[in-house]
Tab-separated table of C-alpha atoms in Angstrom:
chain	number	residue	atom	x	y	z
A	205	UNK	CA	-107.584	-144.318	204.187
A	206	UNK	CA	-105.769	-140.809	203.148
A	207	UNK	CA	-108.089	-139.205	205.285
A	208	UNK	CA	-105.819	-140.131	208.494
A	209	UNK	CA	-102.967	-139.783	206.231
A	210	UNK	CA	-104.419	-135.759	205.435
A	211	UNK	CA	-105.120	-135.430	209.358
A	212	UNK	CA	-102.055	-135.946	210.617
A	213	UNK	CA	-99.613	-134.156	207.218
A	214	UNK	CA	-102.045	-130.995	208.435
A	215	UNK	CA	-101.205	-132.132	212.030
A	216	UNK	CA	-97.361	-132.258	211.409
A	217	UNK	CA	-97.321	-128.735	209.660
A	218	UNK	CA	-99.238	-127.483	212.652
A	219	UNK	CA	-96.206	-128.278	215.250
A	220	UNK	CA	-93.610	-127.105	212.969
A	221	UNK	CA	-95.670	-124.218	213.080
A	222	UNK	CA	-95.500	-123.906	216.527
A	223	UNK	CA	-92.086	-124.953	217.012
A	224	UNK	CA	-91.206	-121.892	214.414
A	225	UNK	CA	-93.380	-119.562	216.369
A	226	UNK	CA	-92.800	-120.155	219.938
A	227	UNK	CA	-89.050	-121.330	219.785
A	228	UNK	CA	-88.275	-119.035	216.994
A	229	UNK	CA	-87.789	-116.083	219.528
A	230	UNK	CA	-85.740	-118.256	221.641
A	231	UNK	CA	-83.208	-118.736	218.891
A	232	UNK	CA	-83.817	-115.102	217.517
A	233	UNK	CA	-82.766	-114.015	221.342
A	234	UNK	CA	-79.998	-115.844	221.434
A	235	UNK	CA	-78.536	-114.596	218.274
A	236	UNK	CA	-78.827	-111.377	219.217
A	237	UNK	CA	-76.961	-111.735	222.403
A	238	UNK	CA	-73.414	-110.688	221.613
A	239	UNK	CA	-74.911	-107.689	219.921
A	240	UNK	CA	-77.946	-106.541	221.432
A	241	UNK	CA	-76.537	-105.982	225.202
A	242	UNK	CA	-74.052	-104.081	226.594
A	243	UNK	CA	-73.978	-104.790	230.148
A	244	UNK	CA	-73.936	-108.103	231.871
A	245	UNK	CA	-77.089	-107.068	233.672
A	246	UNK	CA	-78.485	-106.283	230.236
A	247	UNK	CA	-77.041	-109.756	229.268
A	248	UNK	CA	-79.396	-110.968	231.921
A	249	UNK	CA	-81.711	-109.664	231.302
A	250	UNK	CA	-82.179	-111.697	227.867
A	251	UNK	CA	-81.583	-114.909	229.101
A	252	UNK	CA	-84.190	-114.178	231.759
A	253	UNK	CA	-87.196	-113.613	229.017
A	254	UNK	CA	-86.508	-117.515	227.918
A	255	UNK	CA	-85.449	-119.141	230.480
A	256	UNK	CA	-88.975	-120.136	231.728
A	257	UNK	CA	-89.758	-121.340	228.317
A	258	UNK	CA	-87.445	-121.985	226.184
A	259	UNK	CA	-86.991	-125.583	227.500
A	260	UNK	CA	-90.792	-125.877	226.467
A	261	UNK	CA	-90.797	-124.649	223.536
A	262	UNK	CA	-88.566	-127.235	222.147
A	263	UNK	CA	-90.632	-130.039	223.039
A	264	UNK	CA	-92.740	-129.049	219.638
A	265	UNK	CA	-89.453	-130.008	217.836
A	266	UNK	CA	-89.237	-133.253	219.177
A	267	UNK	CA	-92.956	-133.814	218.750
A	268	UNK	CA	-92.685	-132.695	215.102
A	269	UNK	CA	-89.872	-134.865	214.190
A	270	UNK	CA	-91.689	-137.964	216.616
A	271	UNK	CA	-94.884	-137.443	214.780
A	272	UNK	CA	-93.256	-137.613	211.312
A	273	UNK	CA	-91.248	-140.627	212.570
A	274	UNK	CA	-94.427	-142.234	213.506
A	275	UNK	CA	-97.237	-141.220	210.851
A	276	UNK	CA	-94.659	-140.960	208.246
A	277	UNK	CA	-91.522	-143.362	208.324
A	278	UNK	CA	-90.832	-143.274	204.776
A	279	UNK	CA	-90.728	-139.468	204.836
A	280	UNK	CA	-88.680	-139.310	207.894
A	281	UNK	CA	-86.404	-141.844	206.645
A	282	UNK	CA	-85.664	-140.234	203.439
A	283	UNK	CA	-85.291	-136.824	204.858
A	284	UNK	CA	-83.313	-137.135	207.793
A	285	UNK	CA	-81.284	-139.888	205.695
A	286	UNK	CA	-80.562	-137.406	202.658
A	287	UNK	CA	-80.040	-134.659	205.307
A	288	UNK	CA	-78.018	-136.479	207.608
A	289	UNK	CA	-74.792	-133.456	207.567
A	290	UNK	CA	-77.033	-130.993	208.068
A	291	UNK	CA	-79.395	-132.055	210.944
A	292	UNK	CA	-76.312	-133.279	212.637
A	293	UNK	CA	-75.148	-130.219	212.600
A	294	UNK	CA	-78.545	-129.295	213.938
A	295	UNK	CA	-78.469	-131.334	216.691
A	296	UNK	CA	-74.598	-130.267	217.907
A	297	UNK	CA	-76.003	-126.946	217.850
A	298	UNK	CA	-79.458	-127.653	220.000
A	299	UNK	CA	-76.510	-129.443	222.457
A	300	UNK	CA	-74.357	-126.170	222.467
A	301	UNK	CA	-77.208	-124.070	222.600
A	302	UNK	CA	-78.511	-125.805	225.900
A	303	UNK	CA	-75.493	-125.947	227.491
A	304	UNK	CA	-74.532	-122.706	226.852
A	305	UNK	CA	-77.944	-121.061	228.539
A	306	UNK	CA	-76.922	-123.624	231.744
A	307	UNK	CA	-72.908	-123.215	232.096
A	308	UNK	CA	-72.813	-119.338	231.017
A	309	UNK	CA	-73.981	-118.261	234.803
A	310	UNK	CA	-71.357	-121.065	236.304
A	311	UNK	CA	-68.502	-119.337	235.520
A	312	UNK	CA	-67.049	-115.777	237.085
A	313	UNK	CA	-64.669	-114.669	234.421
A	314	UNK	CA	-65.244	-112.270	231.662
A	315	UNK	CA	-63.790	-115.011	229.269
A	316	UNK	CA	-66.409	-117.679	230.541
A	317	UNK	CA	-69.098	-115.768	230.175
A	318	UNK	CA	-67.809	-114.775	226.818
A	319	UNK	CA	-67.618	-117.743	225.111
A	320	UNK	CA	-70.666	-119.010	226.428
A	321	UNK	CA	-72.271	-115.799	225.323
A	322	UNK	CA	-70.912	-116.895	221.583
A	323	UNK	CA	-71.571	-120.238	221.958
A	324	UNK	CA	-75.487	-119.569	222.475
A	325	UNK	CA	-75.597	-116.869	219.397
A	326	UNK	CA	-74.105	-119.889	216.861
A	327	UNK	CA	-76.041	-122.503	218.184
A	328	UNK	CA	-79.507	-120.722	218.071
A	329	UNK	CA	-77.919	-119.301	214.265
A	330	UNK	CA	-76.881	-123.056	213.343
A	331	UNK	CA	-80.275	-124.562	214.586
A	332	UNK	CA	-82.538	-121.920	212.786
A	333	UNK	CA	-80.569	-122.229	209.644
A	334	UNK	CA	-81.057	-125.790	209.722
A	335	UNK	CA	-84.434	-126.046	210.394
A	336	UNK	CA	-85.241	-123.369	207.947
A	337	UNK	CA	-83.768	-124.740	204.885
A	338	UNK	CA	-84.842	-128.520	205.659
A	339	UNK	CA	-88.274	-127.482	205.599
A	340	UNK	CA	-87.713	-125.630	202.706
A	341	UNK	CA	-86.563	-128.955	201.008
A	342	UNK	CA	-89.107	-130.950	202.170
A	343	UNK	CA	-92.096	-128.742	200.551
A	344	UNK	CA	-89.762	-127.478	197.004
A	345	UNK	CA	-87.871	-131.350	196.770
A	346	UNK	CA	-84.600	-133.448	196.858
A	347	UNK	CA	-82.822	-135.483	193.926
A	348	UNK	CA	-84.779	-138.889	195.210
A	349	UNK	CA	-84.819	-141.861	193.438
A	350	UNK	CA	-87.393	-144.659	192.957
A	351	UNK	CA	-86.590	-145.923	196.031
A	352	UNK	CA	-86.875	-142.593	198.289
A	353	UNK	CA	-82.797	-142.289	197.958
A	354	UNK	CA	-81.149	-139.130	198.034
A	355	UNK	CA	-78.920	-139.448	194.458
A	356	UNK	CA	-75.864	-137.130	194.142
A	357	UNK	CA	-73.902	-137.259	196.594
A	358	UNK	CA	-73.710	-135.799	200.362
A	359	UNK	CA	-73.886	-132.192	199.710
A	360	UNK	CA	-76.752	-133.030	196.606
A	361	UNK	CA	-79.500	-130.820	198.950
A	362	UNK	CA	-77.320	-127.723	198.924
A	363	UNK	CA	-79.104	-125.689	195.999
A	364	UNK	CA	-81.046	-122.809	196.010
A	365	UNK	CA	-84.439	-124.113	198.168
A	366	UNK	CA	-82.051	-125.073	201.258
A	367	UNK	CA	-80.067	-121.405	201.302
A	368	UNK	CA	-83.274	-119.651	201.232
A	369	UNK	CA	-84.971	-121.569	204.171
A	370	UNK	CA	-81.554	-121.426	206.176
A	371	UNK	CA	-81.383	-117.979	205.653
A	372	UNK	CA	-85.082	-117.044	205.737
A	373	UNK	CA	-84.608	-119.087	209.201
A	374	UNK	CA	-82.554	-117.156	210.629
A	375	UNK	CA	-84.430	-113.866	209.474
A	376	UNK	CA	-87.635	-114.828	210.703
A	377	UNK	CA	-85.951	-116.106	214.306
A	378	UNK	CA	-83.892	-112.270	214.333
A	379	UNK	CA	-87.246	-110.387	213.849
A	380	UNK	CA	-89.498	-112.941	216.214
A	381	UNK	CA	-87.004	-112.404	219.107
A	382	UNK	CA	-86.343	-108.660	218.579
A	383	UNK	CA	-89.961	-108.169	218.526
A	384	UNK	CA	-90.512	-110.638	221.448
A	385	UNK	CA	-87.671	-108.193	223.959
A	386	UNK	CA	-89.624	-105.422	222.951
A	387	UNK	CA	-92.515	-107.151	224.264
A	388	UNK	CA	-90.954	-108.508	227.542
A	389	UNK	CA	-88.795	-106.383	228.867
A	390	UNK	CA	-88.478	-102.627	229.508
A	391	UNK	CA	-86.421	-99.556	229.581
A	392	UNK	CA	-82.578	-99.162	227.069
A	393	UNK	CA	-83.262	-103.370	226.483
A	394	UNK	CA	-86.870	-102.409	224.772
A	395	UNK	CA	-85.589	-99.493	222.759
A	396	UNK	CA	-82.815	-100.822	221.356
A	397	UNK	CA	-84.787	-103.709	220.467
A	398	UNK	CA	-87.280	-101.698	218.597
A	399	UNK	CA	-84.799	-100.004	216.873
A	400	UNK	CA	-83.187	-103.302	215.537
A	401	UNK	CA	-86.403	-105.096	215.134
A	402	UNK	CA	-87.824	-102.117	212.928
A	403	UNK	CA	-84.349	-102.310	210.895
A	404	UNK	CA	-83.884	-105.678	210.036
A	405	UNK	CA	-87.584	-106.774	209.845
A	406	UNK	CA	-88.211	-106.630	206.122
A	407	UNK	CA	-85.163	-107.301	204.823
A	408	UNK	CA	-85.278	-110.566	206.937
A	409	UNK	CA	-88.456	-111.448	205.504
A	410	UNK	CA	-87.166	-111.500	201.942
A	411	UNK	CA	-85.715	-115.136	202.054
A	412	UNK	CA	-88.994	-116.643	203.131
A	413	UNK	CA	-91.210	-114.417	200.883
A	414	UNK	CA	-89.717	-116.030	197.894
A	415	UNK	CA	-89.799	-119.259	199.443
A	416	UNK	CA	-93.591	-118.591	199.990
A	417	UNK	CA	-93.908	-117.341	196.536
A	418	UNK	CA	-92.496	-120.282	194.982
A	419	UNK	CA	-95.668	-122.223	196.252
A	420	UNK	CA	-97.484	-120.065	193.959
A	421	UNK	CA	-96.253	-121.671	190.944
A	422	UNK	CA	-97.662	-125.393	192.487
A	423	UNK	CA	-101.204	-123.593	192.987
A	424	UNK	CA	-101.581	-120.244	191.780
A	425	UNK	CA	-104.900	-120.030	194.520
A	426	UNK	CA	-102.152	-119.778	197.354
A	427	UNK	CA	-101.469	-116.288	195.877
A	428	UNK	CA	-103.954	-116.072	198.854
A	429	UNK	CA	-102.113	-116.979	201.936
A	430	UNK	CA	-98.941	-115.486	200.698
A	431	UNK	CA	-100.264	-112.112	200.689
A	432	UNK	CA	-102.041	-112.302	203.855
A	433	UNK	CA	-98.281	-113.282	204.788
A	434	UNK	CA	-97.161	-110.248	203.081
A	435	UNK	CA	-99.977	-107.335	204.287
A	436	UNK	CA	-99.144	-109.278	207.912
A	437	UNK	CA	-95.506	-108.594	207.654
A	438	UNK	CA	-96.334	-105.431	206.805
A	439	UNK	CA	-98.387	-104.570	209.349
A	440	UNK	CA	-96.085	-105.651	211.966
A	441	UNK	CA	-93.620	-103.497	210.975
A	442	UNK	CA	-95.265	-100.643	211.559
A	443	UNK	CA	-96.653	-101.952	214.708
A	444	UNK	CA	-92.765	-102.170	215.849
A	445	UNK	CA	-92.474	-98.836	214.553
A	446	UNK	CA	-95.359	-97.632	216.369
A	447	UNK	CA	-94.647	-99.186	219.838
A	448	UNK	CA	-97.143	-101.426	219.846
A	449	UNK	CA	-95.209	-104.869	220.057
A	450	UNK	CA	-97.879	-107.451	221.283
A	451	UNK	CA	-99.993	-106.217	217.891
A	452	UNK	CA	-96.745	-106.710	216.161
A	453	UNK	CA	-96.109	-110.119	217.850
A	454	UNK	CA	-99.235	-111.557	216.845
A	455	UNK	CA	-99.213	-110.420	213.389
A	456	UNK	CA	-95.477	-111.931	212.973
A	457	UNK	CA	-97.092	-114.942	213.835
A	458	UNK	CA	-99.340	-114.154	211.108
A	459	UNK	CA	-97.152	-113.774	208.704
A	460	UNK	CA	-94.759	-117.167	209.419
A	461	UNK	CA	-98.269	-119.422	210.011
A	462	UNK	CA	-99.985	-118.112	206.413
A	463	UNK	CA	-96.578	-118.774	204.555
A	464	UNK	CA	-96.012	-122.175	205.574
A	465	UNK	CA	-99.582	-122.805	204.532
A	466	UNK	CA	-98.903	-121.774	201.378
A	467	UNK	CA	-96.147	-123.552	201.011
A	468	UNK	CA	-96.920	-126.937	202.305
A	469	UNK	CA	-100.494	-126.930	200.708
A	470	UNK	CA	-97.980	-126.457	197.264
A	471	UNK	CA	-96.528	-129.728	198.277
A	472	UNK	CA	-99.630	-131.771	199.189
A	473	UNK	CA	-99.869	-134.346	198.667
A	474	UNK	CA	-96.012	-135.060	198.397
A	475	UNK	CA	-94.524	-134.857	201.900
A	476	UNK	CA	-90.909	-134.963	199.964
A	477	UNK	CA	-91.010	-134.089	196.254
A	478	UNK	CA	-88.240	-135.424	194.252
A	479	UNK	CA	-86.856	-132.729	192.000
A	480	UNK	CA	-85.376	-135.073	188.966
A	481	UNK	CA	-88.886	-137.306	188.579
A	482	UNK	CA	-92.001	-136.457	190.438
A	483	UNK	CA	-92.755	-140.256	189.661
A	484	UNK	CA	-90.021	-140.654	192.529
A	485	UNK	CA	-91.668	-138.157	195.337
A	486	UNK	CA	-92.879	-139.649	197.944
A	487	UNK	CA	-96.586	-139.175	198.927
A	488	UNK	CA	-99.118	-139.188	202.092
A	489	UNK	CA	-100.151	-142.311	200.351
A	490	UNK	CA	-96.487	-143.739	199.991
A	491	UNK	CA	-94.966	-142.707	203.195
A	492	UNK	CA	-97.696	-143.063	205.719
A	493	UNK	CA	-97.829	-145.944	208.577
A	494	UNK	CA	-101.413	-148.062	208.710
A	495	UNK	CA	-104.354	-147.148	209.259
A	496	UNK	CA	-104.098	-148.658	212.942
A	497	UNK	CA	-101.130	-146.808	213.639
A	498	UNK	CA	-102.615	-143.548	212.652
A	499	UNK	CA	-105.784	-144.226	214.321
A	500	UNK	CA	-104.125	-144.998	217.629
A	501	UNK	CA	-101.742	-141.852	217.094
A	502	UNK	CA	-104.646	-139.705	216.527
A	503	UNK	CA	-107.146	-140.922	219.623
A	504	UNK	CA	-103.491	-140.555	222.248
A	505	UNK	CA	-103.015	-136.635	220.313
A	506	UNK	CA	-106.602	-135.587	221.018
A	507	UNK	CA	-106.101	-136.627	224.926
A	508	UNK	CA	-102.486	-135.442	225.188
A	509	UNK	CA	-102.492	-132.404	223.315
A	510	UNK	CA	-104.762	-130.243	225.225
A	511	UNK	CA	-102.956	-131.222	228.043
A	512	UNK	CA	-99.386	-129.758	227.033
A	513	UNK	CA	-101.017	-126.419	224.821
A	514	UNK	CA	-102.757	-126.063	228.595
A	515	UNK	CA	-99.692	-126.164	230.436
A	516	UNK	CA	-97.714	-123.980	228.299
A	517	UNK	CA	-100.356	-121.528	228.257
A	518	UNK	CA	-99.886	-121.619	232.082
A	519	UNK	CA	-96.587	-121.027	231.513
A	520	UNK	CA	-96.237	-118.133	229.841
A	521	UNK	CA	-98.941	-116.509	232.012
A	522	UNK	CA	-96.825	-117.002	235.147
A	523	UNK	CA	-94.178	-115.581	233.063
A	524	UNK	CA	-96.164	-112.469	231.756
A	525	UNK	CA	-94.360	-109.346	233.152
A	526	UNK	CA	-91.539	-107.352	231.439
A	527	UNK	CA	-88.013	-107.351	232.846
A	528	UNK	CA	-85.762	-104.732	233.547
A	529	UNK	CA	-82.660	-104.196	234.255
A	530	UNK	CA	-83.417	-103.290	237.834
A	531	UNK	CA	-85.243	-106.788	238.571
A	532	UNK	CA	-81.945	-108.415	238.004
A	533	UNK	CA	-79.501	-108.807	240.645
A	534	UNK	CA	-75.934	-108.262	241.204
A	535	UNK	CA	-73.790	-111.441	239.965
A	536	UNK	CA	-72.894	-113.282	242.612
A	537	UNK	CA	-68.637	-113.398	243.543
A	538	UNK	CA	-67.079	-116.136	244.966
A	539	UNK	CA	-64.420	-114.843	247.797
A	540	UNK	CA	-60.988	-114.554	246.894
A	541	UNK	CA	-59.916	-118.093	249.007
A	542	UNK	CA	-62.256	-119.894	246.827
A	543	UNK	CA	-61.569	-118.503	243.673
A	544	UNK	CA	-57.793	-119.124	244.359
């Protein structure tokens, strides 16, 4: 039945959703990094706002990509196969990135700290690039052929669809995590967030607007979500302007869940368009597992799910202060014997 099939496309798009949301500021805070502080303490201070959650939050990218594996092989075999440069590159830099948020406090030299500092700015760049532009290609299409095959070569998905998602990717995750400091933490580490978030918000957004707009041209009814994307966006800038960053938070939110509604509903019901036959794309019909398998999926999500959107909501309201500066202690020196 396409019903199940329908249920669980809707139910895919709803963790990459949440995996864009929540994890976005992660990688947006990480970027920023090299730039936005200009103390150690300050340094701190950032890693501090996502360290209780940032391990979390990337459990809805595995649960995204597991889900598609599972309700969806054909899809997930044809993207990840057609993708495969890319999303290795993704995956090198979700390795650097963790490593880099665990080994930059092990070290006592400027130089450590340094390159681990770097290290976590390109990985959370190379992973929100990625993930940007591959969902881009999923909902706008790849050169597939009859069989699901990615025709062209290696490099056939670099076009036009994959540097706009890449690059609206890394706008969105800039603007989510500049907005997200101003929300959790206080003092010089809050202003100067503000005054970065309220620079680079819009222009950020410009990337995914057209990539939202192009879903207008599928269905010209989604004109709908992508301007409640757009009067969101808006919003939220002035809400950064203004001061008011949980407002401007929300609304961010807003903005990113609207779009990809737009742009996935363009899609539906291709899960991977195929942009030289759209005899070839494949479809919730073509690409989904049996009804058994989708059944059984579905009746282990409605008991599990609760469960983990529970616990992270615990989470974050352990985690629900600001942090300053002051809050963060002097790094720790090893004694001269040791160190020598």
């Amino acid at each position: 039945m396409e019903i199940l099939a329908t249920i669980w496309f809707v139910l895919i798009v709803v963790l990459w959703m949440g995996y864009l949301f929540l994890d976005g500021f992660d990688l947006g805070v990480g970027m920023m990094m090299p730039f936005l502080s200009r103390s150690e303490r300050s340094k701190r201070v950032l890693l501090n706002s996502i360290g209780p959650v940032w391990e979390g939050n990337e459990v809805w990218l595995i649960t995204a990509a597991g889900a598609m594996f599972a309700a969806f092989p054909h899809w997930y075999a044809s993207l990840f196969s057609a993708l495969y440069i890319p999303l290795t590159l993704c995956l090198l830099a979700l390795i650097f990135r963790a490593v880099a948020i665990e080994y930059r406090g092990k070290g006592h030299s400027e130089r450590w700290r340094s390159f681990w500092t770097w290290a976590l700015a390109v990985g959370s760049a190379g992973t929100a690039f990625c993930i940007g532009a591959m969902l881009a290609l999923t909902t706008i299409g790849l050169p597939l052929n009859d069989h699901g095959d990615l025709v062209g070569g290696a490099f056939a998905w670099v076009s036009w669809p994959a540097l706009v998602g890449g690059l609206g990717g890394l706008g969105f995750s800039l603007a989510h995590g500049l907005i997200f400091l101003g929300l959790k933490t206080q003092d010089e580490v809050r202003a100067r967030s503000r005054r970065w978030a309220g620079r680079i918000m819009l222009p950020a957004a410009v990337p995914f607007l057209i990539w939202f707009a192009h879903s207008i041209t599928q269905r010209t009814w989604l004109v709908i979500p992508v301007l409640i994307a757009l009067a969101a966006l808006i919003v939220a800038f002035f809400a950064v302007r203004a001061g008011a960053e949980k407002p401007a938070f929300i609304l961010h939110g807003i903005y990113l869940i609207a779009g990809l509604a737009a742009v996935f509903a363009g899609a539906f019901p291709n899960v991977l368009p195929s942009s030289i036959d759209p005899a070839n794309s494949l479809t919730i019909a073509s690409a989904s597992s049996s009804d058994y398998t989708l059944n059984v999926m579905l009746i282990v999500t409605i008991v599990i799910l609760p469960i983990i959107i529970a616990y992270q909501i615990f989470s974050y309201r352990m985690f629900l202060g600001r942090i300053a500066e002051t809050h963060i202690p002097e790094a720790h020196k090893l004694p001269v014997a040791i160190r020598s």
